[in-house]
Short mmCIF file of C-alpha atoms in Angstrom, two decimals:
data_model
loop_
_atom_site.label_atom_id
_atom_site.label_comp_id
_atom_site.label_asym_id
_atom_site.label_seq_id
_atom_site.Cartn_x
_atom_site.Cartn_y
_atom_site.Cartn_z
CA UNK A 1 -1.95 -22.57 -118.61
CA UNK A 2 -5.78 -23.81 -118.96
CA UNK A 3 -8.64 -21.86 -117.67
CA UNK A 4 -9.36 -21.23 -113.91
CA UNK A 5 -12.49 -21.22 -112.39
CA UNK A 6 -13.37 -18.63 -110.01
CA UNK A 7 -16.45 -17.76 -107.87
CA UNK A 8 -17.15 -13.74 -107.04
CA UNK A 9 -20.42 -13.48 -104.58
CA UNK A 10 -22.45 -11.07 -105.83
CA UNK A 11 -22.90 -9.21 -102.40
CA UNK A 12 -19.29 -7.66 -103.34
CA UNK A 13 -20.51 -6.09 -106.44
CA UNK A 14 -23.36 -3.51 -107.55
CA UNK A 15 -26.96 -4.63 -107.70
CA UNK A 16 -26.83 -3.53 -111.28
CA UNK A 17 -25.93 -6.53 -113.60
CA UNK A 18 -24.35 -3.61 -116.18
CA UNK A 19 -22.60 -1.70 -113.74
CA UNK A 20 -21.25 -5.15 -112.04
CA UNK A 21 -20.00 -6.68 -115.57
CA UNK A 22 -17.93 -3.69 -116.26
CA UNK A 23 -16.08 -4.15 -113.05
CA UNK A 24 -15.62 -7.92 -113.37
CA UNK A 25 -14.25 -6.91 -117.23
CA UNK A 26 -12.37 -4.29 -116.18
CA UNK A 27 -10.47 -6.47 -113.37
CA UNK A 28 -9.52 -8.71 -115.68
CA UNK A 29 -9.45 -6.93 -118.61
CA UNK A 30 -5.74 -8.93 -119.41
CA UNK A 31 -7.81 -12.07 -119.84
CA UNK A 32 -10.88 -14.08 -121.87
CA UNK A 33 -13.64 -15.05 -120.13
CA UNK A 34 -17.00 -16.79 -119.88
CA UNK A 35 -19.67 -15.73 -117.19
CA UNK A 36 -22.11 -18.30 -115.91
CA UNK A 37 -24.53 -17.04 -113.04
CA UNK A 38 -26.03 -18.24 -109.81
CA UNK A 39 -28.13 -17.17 -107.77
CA UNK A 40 -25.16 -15.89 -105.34
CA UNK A 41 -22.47 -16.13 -107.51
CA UNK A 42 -20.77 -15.10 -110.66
CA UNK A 43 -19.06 -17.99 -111.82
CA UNK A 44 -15.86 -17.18 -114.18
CA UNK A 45 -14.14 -19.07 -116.26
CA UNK A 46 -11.15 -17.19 -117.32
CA UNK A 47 -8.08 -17.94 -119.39
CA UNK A 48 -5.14 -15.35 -120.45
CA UNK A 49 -5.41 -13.20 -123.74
CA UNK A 50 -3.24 -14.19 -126.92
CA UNK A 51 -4.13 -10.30 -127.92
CA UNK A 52 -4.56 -11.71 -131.36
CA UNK A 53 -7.49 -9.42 -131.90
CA UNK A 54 -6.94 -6.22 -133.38
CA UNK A 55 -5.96 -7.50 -136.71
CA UNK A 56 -4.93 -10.68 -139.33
CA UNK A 57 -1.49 -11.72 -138.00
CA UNK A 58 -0.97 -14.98 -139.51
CA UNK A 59 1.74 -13.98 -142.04
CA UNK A 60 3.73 -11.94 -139.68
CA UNK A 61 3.65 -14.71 -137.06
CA UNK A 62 4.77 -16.85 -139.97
CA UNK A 63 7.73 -14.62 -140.34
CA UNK A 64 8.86 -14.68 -137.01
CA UNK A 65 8.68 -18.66 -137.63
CA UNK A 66 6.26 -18.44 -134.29
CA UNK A 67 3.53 -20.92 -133.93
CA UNK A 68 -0.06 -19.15 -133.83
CA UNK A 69 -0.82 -21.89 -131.03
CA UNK A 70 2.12 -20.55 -129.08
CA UNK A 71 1.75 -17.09 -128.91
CA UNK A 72 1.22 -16.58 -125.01
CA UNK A 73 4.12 -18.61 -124.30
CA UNK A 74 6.29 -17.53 -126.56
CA UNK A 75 9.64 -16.02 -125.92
CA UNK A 76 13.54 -16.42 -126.53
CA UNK A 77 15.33 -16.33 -123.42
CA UNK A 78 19.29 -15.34 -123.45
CA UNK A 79 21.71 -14.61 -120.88
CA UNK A 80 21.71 -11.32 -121.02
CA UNK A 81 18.32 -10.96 -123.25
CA UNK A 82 14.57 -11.82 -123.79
CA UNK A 83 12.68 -11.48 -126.73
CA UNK A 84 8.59 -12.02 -126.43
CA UNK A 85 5.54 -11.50 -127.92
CA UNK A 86 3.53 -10.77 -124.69
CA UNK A 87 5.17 -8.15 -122.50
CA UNK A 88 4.25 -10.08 -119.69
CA UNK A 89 7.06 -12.47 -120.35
CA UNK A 90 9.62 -9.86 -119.93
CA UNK A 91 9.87 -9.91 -115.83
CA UNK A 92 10.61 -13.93 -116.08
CA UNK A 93 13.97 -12.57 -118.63
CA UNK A 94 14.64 -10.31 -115.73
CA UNK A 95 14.28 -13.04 -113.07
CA UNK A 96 16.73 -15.36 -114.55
CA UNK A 97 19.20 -12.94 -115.09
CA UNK A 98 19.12 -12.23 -111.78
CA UNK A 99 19.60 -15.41 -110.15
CA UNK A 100 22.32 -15.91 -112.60
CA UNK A 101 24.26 -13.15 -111.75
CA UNK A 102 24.71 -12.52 -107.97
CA UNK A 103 27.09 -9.59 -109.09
CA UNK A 104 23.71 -7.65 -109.84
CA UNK A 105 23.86 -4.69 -107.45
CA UNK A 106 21.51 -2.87 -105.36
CA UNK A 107 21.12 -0.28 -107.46
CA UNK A 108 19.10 -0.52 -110.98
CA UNK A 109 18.67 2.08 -113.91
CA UNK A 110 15.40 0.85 -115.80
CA UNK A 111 15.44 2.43 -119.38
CA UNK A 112 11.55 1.94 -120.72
CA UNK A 113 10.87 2.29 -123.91
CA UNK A 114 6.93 2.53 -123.71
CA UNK A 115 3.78 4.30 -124.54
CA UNK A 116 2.64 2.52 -121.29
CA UNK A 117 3.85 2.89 -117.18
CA UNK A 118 2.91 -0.98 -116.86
CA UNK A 119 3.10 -0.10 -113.24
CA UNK A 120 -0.45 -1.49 -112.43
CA UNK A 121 -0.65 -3.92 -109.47
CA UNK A 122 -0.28 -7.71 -110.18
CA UNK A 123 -2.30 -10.36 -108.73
CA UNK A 124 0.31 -10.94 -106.09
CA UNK A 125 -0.32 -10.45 -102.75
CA UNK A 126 1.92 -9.68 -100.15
CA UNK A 127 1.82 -11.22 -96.09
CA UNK A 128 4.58 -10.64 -93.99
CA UNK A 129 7.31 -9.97 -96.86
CA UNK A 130 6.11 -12.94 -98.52
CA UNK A 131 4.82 -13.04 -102.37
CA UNK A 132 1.77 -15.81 -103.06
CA UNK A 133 -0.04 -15.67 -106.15
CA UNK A 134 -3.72 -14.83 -105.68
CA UNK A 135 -4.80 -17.26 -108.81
CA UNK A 136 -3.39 -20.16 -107.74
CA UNK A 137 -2.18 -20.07 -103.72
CA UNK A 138 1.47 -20.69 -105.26
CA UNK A 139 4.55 -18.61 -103.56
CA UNK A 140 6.13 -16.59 -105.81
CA UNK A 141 9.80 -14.61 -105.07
CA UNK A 142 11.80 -12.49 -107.65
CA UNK A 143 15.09 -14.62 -107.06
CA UNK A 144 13.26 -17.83 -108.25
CA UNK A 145 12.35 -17.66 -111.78
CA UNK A 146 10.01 -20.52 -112.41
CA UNK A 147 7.79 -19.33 -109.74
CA UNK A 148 7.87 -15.81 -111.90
CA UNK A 149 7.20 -18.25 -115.23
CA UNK A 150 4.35 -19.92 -113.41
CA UNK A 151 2.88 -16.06 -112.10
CA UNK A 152 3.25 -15.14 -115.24
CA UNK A 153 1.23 -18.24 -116.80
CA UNK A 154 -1.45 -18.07 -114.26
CA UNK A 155 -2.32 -14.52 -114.97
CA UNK A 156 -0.87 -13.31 -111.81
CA UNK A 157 1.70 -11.28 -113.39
CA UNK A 158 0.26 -9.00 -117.11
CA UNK A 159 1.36 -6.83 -119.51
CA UNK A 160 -0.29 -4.02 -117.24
CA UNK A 161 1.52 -4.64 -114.32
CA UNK A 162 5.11 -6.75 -115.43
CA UNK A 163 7.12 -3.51 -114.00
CA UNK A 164 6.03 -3.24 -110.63
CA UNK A 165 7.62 -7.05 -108.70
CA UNK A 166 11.08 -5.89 -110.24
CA UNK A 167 10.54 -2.33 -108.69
CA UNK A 168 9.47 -4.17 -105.32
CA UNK A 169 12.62 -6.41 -105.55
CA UNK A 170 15.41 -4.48 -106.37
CA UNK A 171 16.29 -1.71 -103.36
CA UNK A 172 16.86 1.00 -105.24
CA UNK A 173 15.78 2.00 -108.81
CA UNK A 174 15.57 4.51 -110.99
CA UNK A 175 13.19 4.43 -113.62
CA UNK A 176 13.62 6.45 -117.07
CA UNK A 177 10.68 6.27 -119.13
CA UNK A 178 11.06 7.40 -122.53
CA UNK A 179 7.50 7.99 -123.97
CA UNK A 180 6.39 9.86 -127.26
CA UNK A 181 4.48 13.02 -127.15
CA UNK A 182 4.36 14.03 -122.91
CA UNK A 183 5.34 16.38 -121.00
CA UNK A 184 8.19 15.58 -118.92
CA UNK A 185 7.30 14.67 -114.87
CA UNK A 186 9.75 13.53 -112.17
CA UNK A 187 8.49 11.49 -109.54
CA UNK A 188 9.55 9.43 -106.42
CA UNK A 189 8.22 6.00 -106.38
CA UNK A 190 6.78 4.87 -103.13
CA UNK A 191 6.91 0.82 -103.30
CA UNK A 192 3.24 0.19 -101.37
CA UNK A 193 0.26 -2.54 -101.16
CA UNK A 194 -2.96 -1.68 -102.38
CA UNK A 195 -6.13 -3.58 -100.68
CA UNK A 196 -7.61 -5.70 -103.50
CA UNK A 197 -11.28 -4.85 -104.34
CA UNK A 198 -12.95 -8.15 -106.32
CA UNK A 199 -11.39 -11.21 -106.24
CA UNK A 200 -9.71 -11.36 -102.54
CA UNK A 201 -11.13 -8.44 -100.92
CA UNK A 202 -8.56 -7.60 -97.85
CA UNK A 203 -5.69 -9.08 -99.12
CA UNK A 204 -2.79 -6.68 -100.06
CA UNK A 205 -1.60 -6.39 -103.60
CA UNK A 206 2.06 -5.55 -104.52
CA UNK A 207 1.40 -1.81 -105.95
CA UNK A 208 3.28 0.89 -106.85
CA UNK A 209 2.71 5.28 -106.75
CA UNK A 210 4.19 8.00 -108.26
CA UNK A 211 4.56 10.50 -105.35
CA UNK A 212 5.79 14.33 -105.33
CA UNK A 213 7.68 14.18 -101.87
CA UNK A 214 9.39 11.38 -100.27
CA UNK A 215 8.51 10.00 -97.27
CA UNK A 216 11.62 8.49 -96.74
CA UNK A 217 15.16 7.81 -97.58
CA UNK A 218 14.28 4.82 -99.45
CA UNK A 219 11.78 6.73 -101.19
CA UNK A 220 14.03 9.35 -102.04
CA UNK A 221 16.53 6.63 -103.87
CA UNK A 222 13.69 5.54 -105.65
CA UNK A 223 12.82 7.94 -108.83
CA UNK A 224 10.52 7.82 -112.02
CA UNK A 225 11.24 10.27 -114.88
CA UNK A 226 8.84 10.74 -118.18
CA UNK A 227 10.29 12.24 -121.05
CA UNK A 228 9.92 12.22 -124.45
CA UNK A 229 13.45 13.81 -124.95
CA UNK A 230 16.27 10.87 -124.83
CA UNK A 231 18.99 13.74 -123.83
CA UNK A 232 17.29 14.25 -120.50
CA UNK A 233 16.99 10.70 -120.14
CA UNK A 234 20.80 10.08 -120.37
CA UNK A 235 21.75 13.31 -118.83
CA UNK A 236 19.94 12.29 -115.74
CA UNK A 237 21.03 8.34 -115.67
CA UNK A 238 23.66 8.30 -112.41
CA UNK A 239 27.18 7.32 -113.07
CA UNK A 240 28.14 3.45 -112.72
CA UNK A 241 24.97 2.03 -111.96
CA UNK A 242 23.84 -1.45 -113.89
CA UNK A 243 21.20 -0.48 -116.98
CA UNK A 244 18.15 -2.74 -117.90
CA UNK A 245 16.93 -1.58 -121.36
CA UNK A 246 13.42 -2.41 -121.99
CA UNK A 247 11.81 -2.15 -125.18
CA UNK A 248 8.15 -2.27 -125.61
CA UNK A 249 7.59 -1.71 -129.92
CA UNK A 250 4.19 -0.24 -129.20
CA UNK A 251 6.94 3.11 -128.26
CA UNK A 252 7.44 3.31 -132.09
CA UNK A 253 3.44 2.74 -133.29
CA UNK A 254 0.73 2.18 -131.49
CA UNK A 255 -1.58 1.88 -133.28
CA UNK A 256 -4.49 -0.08 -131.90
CA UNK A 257 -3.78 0.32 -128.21
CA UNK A 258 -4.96 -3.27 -127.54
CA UNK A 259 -8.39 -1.86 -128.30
CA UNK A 260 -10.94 -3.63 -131.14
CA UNK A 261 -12.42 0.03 -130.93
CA UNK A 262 -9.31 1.68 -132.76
CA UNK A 263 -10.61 3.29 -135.73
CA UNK A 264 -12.79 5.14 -133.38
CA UNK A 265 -10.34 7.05 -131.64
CA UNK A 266 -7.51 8.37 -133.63
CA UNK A 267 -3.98 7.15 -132.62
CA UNK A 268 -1.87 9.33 -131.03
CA UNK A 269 1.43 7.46 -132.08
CA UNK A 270 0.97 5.91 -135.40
CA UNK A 271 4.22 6.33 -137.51
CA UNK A 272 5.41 4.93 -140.56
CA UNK A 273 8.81 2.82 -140.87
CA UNK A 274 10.80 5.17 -141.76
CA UNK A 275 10.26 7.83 -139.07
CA UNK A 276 10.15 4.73 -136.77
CA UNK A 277 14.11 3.85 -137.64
CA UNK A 278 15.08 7.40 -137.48
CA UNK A 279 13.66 7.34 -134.06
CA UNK A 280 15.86 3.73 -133.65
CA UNK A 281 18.93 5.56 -135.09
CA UNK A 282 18.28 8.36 -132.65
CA UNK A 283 18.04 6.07 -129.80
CA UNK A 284 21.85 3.85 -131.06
CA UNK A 285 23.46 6.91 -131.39
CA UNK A 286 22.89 8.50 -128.17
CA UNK A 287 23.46 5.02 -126.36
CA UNK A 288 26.66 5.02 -128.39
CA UNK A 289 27.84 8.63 -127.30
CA UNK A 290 26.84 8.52 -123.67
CA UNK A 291 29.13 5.27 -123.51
CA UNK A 292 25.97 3.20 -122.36
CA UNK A 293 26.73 0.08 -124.29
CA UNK A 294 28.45 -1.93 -121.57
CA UNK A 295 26.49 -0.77 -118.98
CA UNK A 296 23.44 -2.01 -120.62
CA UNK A 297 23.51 -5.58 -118.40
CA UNK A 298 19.96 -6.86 -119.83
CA UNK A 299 17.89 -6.20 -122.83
CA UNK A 300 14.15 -6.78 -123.05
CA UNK A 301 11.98 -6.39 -125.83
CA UNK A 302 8.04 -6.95 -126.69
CA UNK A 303 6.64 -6.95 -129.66
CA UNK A 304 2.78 -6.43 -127.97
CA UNK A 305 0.35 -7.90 -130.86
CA UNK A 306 -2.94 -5.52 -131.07
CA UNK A 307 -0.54 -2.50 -129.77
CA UNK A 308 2.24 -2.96 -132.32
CA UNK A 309 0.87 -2.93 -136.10
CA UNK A 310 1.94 -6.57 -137.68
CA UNK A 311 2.61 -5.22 -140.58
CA UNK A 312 5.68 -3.58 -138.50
CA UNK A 313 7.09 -6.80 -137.14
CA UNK A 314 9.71 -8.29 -138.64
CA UNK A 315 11.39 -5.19 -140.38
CA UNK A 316 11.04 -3.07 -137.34
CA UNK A 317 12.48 -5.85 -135.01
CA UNK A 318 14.98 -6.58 -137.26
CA UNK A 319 16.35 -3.30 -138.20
CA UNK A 320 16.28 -2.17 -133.95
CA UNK A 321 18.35 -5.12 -133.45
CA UNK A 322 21.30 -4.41 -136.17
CA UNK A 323 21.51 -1.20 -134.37
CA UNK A 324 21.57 -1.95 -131.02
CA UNK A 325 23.96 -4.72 -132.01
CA UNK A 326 26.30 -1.90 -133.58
CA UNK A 327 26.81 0.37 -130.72
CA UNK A 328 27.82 -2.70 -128.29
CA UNK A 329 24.30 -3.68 -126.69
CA UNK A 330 24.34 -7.27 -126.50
CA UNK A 331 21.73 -8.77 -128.78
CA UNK A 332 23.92 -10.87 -131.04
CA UNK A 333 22.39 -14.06 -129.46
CA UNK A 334 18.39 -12.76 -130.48
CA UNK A 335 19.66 -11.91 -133.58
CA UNK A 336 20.70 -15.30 -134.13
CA UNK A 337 17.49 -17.05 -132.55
CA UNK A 338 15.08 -14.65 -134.98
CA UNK A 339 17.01 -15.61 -137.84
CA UNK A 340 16.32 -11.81 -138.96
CA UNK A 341 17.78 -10.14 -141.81
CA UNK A 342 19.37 -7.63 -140.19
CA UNK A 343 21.71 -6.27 -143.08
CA UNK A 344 19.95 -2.75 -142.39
#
């Protein structure tokens, strides 16, 4: 999508210019932009992030066969399967297998494969049960996947925040996030609106929280677990319910944290290759001895450029594929699409 103009009167923001750029950056810190000034305005021209920054990716785009130009809209969409660059294509995957499959119940395992929540609040805004995108004025509804694909390419929808509409659409979910190196936490998830505080001050943003006690039934069928041990994961996954598996890469390295300031702060998650497939083995066989395979209705993964080191791409892609594919997850059709060499 081209760039948007927008106007923020500087009577909403801090007298100091310094203090006032940090909170326009950090609003949209998902997207490029170019400040002009006024005397009563900020005037923003802002345009969604390729995340092409943290390091030379030419050849490993080239080995993907993806288009440099292409990179924010990239993404191979299967029935039962998406396969992106920018993790904020994954929700529009989820969207059209939903409308395809009216089967879908009302009950959701989420298994996230992250070293991010990406449970930050999207620029969607919420009147009277109904969705509208706060870029653009469009409506925007879970069951109607272009108007996802057009959130999504407005800016409405980011990598930060490409969790939270599913959590807000389905009625019940449980959410399993498997992240390296935490302490485990168990959580309900209270499915809220958050005021927005820059661009459309009073309007209410879809939002979620992590919350210790329930205020409700529907709160109480609505759980978040962290763990960085996959048997508490599976132990605690209920019986019969539909599985989304959701792979972030930047769960095996991540290296540059989508920051330019990397070599400054020392990664917490950097692995090599090797100790990254062990990790993938890990991950196949316990999906493979829980019996998780055909329960596993959807599969989503994101390679995340400036999270995920390049260098990582097609080898680590390739060789988490051939194993998913060999415990009966059904990725044959990415496989396929990638053209990976997946003889691992």
């Amino acid at each position: 999508m081209k760039s948007k103009i927008i106007e923020i009167d500087k009577n909403f923001l801090p007298v100091d210019e310094k203090v006032s750029m940090d909170i326009i950056f950090d609003y949209f810190s998902d997207q490029e932009i170019e400040i002009e000034e006024t005397n009563a305005h900020y005037r923003l021209r802002i345009t969604r992030s390729d995340f092409l920054y943290c390091e030379n990716m030419e050849n490993s785009l080239k080995g993907l066969g993806i288009n440099k130009k292409k990179v924010k809209d990239f993404r191979i969409v299967e029935q039962n399967s998406i396969f992106c660059l920018l993790e904020s294509w994954i929700p529009y995957g989820w969207s059209k297998f939903i409308a395809e499959n009216s089967k879908l119940t009302d009950n959701l395992t989420i298994i996230h494969l992250d070293d991010h929540a990406d449970l930050m609040s999207p620029r969607i805004s919420v009147n009277n049960g109904k969705w509208k995108d706060m870029l653009t004025g469009d409506e925007v509804s879970f069951s109607e996947p272009e108007s996802i694909k057009k959130a999504i390419q407005s800016g409405a929808i980011t990598i930060g925040s490409m969790m939270t509409p599913l959590i807000h659409y389905i009625k019940n979910v449980n959410l399993f996030h498997f992240k390296q190196n935490v302490d485990s936490i168990s959580r309900y998830i209270e499915k809220t609106t958050e005021l927005d505080s820059l661009f459309c001050l009073g309007k209410k943003r879809l939002a979620v929280k992590l919350v210790t006690r329930p205020k409700n039934l529907r709160e109480r069928n609505n759980t978040y677990l962290r763990t960085s041990r996959l048997s508490e994961l599976i132990e605690n996954i209920k019986p019969n319910t539909d599985i989304f598996l959701h792979i972030d890469m930047d769960f095996f390295n991540n290296r540059f944290n989508g920051s330019t300031d990397w070599r400054i702060f020392a990664a917490k998650n950097n692995l090599n290759m090797d100790k990254q497939k062990e990790i993938m083995d890990d991950l196949c066989r316990q999906i493979f001895e829980a019996g998780l395979g055909s329960r596993i209705k959807h599969v989503s993964i994101g390679i995340s450029p400036s999270f995920y080191p390049c260098e990582y791409w097609k080898e680590g892609v390739s060789y988490l594929l051939c194993r998913l594919h060999s415990v009966g997850v059904k990725v044959g059709e990415l496989m396929k699409k990638l053209k990976l060499n997946t003889d691992s």
